[in-house]
Coordinates of C-alpha atoms and ligand atoms in Angstrom, one line a residue:
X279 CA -9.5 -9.4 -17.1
X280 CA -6.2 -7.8 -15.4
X281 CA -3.7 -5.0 -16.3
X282 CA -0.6 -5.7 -16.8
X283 CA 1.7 -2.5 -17.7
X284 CA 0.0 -1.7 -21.0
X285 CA -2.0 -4.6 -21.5
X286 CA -5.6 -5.7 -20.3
X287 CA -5.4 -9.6 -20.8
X288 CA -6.8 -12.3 -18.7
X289 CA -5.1 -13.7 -15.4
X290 CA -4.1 -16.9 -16.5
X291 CA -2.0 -14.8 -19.5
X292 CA -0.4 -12.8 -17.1
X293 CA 3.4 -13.2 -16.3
X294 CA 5.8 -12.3 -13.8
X295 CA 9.3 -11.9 -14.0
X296 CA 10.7 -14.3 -11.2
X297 CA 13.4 -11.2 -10.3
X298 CA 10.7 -8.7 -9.7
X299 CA 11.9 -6.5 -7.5
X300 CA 8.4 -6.7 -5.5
X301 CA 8.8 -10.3 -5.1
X302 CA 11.6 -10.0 -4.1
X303 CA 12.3 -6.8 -2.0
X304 CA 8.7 -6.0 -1.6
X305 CA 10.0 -2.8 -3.7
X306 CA 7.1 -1.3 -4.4
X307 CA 3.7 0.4 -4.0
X308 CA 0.2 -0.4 -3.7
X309 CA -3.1 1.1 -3.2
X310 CA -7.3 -0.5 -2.6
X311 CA -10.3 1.1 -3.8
X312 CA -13.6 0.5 -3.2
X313 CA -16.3 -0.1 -6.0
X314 CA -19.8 0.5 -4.9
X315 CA -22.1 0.1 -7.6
X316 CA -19.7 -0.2 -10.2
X317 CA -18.5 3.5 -9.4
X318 CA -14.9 4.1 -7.8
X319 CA -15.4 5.7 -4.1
X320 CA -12.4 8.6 -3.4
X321 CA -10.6 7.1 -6.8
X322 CA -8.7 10.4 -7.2
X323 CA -7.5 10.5 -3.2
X324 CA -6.3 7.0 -4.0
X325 CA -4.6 7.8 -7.0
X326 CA -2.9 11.0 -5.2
X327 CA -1.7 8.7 -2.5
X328 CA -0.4 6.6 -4.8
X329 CA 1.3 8.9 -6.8
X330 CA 3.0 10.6 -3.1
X331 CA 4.1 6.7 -2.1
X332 CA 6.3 6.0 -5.0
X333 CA 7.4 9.2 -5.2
X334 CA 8.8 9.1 -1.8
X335 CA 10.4 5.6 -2.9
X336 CA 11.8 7.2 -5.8
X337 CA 9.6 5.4 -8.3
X338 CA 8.1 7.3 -11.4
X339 CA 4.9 6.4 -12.4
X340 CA 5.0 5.0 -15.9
X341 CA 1.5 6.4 -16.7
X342 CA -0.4 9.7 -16.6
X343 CA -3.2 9.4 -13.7
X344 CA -5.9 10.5 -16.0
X345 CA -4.9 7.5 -18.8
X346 CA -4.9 4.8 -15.0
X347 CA -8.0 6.3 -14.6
X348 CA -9.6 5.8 -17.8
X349 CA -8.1 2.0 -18.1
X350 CA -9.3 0.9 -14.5
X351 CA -12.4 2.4 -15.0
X352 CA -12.8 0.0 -18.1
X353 CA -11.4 -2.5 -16.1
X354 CA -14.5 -2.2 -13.8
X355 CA -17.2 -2.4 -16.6
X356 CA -15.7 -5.2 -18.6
X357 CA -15.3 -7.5 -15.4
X358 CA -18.7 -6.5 -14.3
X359 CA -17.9 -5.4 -11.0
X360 CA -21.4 -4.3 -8.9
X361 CA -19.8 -4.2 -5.4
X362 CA -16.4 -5.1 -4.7
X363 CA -12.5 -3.7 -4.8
X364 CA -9.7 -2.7 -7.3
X365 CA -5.9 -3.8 -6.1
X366 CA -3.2 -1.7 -7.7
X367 CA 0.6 -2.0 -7.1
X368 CA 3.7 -0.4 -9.0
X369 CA 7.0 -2.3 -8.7
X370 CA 10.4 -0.9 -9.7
X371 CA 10.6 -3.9 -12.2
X372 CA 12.7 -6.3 -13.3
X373 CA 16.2 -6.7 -12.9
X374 CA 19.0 -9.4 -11.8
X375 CA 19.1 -9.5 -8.2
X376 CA 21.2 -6.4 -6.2
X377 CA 19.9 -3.8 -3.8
X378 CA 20.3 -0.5 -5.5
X379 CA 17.9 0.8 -7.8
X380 CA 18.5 -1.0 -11.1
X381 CA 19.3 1.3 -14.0
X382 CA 17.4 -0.2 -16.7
X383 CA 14.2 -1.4 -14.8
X384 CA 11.0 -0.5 -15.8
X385 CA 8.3 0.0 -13.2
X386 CA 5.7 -3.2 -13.8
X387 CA 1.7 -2.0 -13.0
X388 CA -0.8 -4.6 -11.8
X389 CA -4.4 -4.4 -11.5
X390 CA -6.8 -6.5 -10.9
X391 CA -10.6 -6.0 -9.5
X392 CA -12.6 -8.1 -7.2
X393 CA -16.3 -8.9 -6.5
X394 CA -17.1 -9.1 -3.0
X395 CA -19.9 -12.3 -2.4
X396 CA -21.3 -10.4 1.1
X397 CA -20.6 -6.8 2.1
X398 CA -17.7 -6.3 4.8
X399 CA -19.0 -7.4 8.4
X400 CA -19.9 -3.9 10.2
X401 CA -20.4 -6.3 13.3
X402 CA -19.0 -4.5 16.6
X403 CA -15.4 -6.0 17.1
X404 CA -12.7 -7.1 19.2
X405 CA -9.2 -6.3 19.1
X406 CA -6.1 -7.0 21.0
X407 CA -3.0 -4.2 21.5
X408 CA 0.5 -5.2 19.7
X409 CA 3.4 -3.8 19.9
X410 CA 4.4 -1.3 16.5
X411 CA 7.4 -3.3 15.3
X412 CA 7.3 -1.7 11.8
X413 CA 9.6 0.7 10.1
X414 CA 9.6 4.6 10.4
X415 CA 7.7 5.4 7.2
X416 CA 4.1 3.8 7.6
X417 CA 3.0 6.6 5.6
X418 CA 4.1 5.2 2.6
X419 CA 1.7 2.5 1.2
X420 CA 4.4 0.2 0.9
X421 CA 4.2 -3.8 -0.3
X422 CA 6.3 -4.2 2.6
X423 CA 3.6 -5.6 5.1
X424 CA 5.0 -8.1 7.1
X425 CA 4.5 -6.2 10.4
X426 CA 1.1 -6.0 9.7
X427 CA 0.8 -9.4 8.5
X428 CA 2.3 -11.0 11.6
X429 CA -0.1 -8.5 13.6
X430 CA -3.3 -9.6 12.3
X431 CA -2.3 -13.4 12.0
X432 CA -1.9 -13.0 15.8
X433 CA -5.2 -11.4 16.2
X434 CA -6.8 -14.0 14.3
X435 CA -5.1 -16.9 16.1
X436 CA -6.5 -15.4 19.4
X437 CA -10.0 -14.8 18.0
X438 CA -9.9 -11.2 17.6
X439 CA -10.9 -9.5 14.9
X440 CA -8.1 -6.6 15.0
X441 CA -4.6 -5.8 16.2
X442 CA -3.8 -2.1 17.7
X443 CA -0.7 -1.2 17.3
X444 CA 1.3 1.1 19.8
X445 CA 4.5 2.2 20.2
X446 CA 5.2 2.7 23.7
X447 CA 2.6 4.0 25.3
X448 CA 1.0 5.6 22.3
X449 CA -1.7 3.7 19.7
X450 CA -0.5 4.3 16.5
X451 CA -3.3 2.8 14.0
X452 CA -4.4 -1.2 13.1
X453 CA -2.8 -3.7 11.2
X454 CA -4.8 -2.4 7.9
X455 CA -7.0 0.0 9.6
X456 CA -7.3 3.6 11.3
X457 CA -7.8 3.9 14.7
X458 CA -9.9 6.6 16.5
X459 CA -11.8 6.7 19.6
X460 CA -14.3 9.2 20.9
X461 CA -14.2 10.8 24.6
X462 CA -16.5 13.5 25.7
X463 CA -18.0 14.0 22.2
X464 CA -14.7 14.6 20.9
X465 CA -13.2 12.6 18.4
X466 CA -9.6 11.9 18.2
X467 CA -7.1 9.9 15.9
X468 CA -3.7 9.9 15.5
X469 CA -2.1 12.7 13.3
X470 CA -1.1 12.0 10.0
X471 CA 2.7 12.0 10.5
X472 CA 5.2 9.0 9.2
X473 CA 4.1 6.5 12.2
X474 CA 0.5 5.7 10.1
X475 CA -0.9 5.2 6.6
X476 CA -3.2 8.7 6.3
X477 CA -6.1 6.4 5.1
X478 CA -8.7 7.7 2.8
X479 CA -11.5 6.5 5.0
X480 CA -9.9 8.2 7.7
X481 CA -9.6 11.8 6.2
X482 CA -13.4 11.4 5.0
X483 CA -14.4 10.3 8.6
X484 CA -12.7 13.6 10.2
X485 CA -14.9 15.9 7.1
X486 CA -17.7 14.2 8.0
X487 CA -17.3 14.6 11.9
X488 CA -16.8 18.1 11.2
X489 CA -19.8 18.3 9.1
X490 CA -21.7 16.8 11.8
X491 CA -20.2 19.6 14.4
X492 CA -18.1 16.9 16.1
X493 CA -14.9 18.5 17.7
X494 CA -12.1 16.7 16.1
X495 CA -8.7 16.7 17.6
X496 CA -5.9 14.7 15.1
X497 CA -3.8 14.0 18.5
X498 CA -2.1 10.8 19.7
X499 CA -3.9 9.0 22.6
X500 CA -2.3 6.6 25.5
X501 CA -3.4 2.9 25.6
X502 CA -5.2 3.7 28.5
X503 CA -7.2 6.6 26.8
X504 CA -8.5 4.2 24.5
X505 CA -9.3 1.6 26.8
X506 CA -11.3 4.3 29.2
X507 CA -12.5 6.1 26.0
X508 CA -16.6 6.3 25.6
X509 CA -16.5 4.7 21.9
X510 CA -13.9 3.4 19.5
X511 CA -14.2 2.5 15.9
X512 CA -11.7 1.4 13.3
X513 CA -11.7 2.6 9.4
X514 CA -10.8 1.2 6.3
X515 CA -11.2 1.0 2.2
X516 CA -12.5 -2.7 2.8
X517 CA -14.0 -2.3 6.7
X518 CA -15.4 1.1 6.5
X519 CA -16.4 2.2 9.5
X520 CA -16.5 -0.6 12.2
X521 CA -17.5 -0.2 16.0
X522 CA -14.5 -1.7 18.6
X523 CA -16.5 -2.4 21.9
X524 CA -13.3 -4.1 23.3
X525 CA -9.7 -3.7 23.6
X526 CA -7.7 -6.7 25.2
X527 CA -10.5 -8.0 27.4
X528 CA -11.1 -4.3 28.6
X529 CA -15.6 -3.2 27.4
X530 CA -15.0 0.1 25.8
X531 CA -18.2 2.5 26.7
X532 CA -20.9 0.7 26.9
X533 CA -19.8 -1.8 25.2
X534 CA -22.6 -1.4 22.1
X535 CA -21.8 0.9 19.1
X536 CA -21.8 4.5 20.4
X537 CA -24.2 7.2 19.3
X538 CA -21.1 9.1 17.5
X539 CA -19.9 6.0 15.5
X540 CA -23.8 5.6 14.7
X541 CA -24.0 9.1 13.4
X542 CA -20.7 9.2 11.8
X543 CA -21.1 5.9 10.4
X544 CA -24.4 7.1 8.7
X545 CA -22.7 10.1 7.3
X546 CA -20.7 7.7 5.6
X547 CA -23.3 5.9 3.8
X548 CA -24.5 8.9 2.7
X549 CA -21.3 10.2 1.0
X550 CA -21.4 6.5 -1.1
X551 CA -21.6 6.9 -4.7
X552 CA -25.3 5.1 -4.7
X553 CA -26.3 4.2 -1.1
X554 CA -25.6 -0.1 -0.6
X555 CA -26.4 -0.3 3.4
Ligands
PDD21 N1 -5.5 -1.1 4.2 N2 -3.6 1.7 8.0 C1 -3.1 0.6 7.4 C2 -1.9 0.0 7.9 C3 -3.8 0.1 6.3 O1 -3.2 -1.0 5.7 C4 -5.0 0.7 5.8 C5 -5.7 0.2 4.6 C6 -5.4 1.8 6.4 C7 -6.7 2.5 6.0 O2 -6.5 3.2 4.8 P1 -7.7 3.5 3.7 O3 -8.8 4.1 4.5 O4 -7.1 4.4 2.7 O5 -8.1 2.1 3.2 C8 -4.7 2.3 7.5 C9 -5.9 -1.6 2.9 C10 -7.4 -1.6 2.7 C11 -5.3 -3.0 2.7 O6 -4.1 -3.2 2.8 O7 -6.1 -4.0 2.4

C-alpha cells in the first residue's frame, strides 16, 4: 500500500496528474527515513525537516504532523516492513503549466515504504572530488537533485562509490551524504549553513561524538585537509555511517576504518531502535 494525499490505496491505483508541478518543476519536497525493525529511526527530526523545507519554499503542509505520523506509521505495519525506508515528498500540486505559484493548487503527499533485501554496505569506500555546481539553498530538501544526480552517476561510471563535492577549495558535503573527517582526534564537518542538507544522521553523529568526549568542531575544511586528514567517513539515512579510506586516488590515514569512526560508528548502533548490526 501507498499514500496518496488522503488515501492509503495500492500503487498500481495510484495516479498522477501529468502537470504536477514536481514533475515538472521539481517543485517540491521530500524527506527518507529509516525503519529498523519496523520502528521509525529520528521520525520526528525528519518530520521537522520537512516541515522547515516547504516552508522555506512557501508550501503549507496540507496535514497536521501528528495525523502524517499516525498514517505512515500504519503504513509501516500494514506493508510489513522489518528493515527498510519510508519516501515522503510534498508537491505544490496540480496546475496548467506557468512558473508562479498556482492559485488554486493543492499540495499532492506521496508515500511509499520500502524493504531493503540486504542491509546498506558499511564496506570502507572510495570517492572522487566534484565540483559543487548546485544552487545556493542545499539546505532545503528539495526534489530538485540533478546536481547530485549527475555527481553520483559520475562516481559510479568511474568505480567510485561517492562524489565530494567542493566549492572552491572548500568540501561541502556528498552527492546524498554528509561529509566529516577526523584530524588529531577532532572531528570536523561542515557547518550547517545553506551550502549542505543538515542531515539527520549527521546531527546524531556530532551528539554522539560529544557523548563519547570527541572535540567536535562544525567548521569547513580544504580539499587538502581531507585528503591529509587521519580518518574520513560519510553519513546518511540509507548509508549510515560509512568509512572513506580514499579520496581521488589519495589513502586517507591508514587507509582502514579509523578507531574514531569505529567508536562513533558503534555509538550509532547503539542509539537504533532494536540493535540490527
Ligand atoms: N540523502 N546531503 C545530501 C545531499 C543528501 O541527499 C542526504 C540524504 C544527506 C544526509 O541526510 P540524512 O542524514 O538526513 O539522510 C546529506 C537521502 C538519504 C536521499 O536522498 O536518498
Amino acid at each position: 500500500m501507498i499514500i496518496v494525499n488522503n488515501q492509503m490505496i495500492s500503487k498500481e491505483q495510484a495516479q498522477i496528474d501529468i502537470e504536477d508541478r514536481g514533475y515538472q518543476f521539481g517543485d517540491g519536497v521530500y524527506e527518507v527515513v529509516r525503519i529498523y525493525n519496523g520502528v521509525f529511526y529520528e521520525l520526528d527530526a525528519h518530520f521537522k525537516r520537512l516541515e522547515r523545507s516547504a516552508s522555506e519554499i512557501k508550501i503549507k503542509l496540507p496535514f497536521q504532523l501528528k495525523e502524517l505520523k499516525t498514517r505512515v506509521e500504519k503504513l509501516v505495519t500494514l506493508n510489513n516492513v522489518h528493515s527498510g525506508h519510508l519516501y515522503l515528498q510534498v508537491t505544490r500540486g496540480a496546475a496548467p503549466r506557468n512558473h508562479p505559484f498556482p492559485v488554486k493548487a493543492e499540495p499532492v503527499l506521496v508515500a511509499y515504504t520500502k524493504e531493503y533485501d540486504h542491509e546498506p554496505s558499511r564496506l570502507p569506500g572510495r570517492a572522487m572530488f566534484t565540483e559543487d555546481i548546485r544552487w545556493l539553498r542545499c539546505d532545503i530538501k528539495s526534489l530538485n537533485l540533478l546536481g547530485n544526480v549527475l555527481a553520483k552517476q559520475e562516481s559510479q561510471e568511474r568505480g567510485f562509490d561517492e562524489a565530494i563535492f567542493h566549492r572552491g577549495d572548500i568540501v561541502t558535503e556528498g552527492s546524498s551524504t554528509n561529509v566529516f573527517m577526523i584530524k588529531n582526534r577532532i572531528v570536523y564537518t561542515h557547518p550547517a549553513n545553506q551550502l549542505i542538507l543538515d542531515g539527520i544522521t549527521r546531527r546524531k553523529i556530532l551528539s554522539l561524538a560529544n557523548d563519547l568526549g570527541l572535540q567536535v568542531k562544525e567548521e569547513a575544511f580544504t580539499k587538502d585537509e581531507l585528503l591529509s586528514s587521519d580518518e574520513a567517513f560519510i553519513s546518511s539515512t540509507t548509508q549510515e555511517v560509512r568509512p572513506i579510506i580514499e579520496v581521488n586516488g589519495h589513502t586517507i590515514g591508514s587507509g582502514k576504518e579509523g578507531d574514531v569512526t569505529a567508536a562513533i560508528h558503534a555509538e550509532f548502533v547503539k542509539s537504533l531502535p532494536v540493535s540490527v548490526n
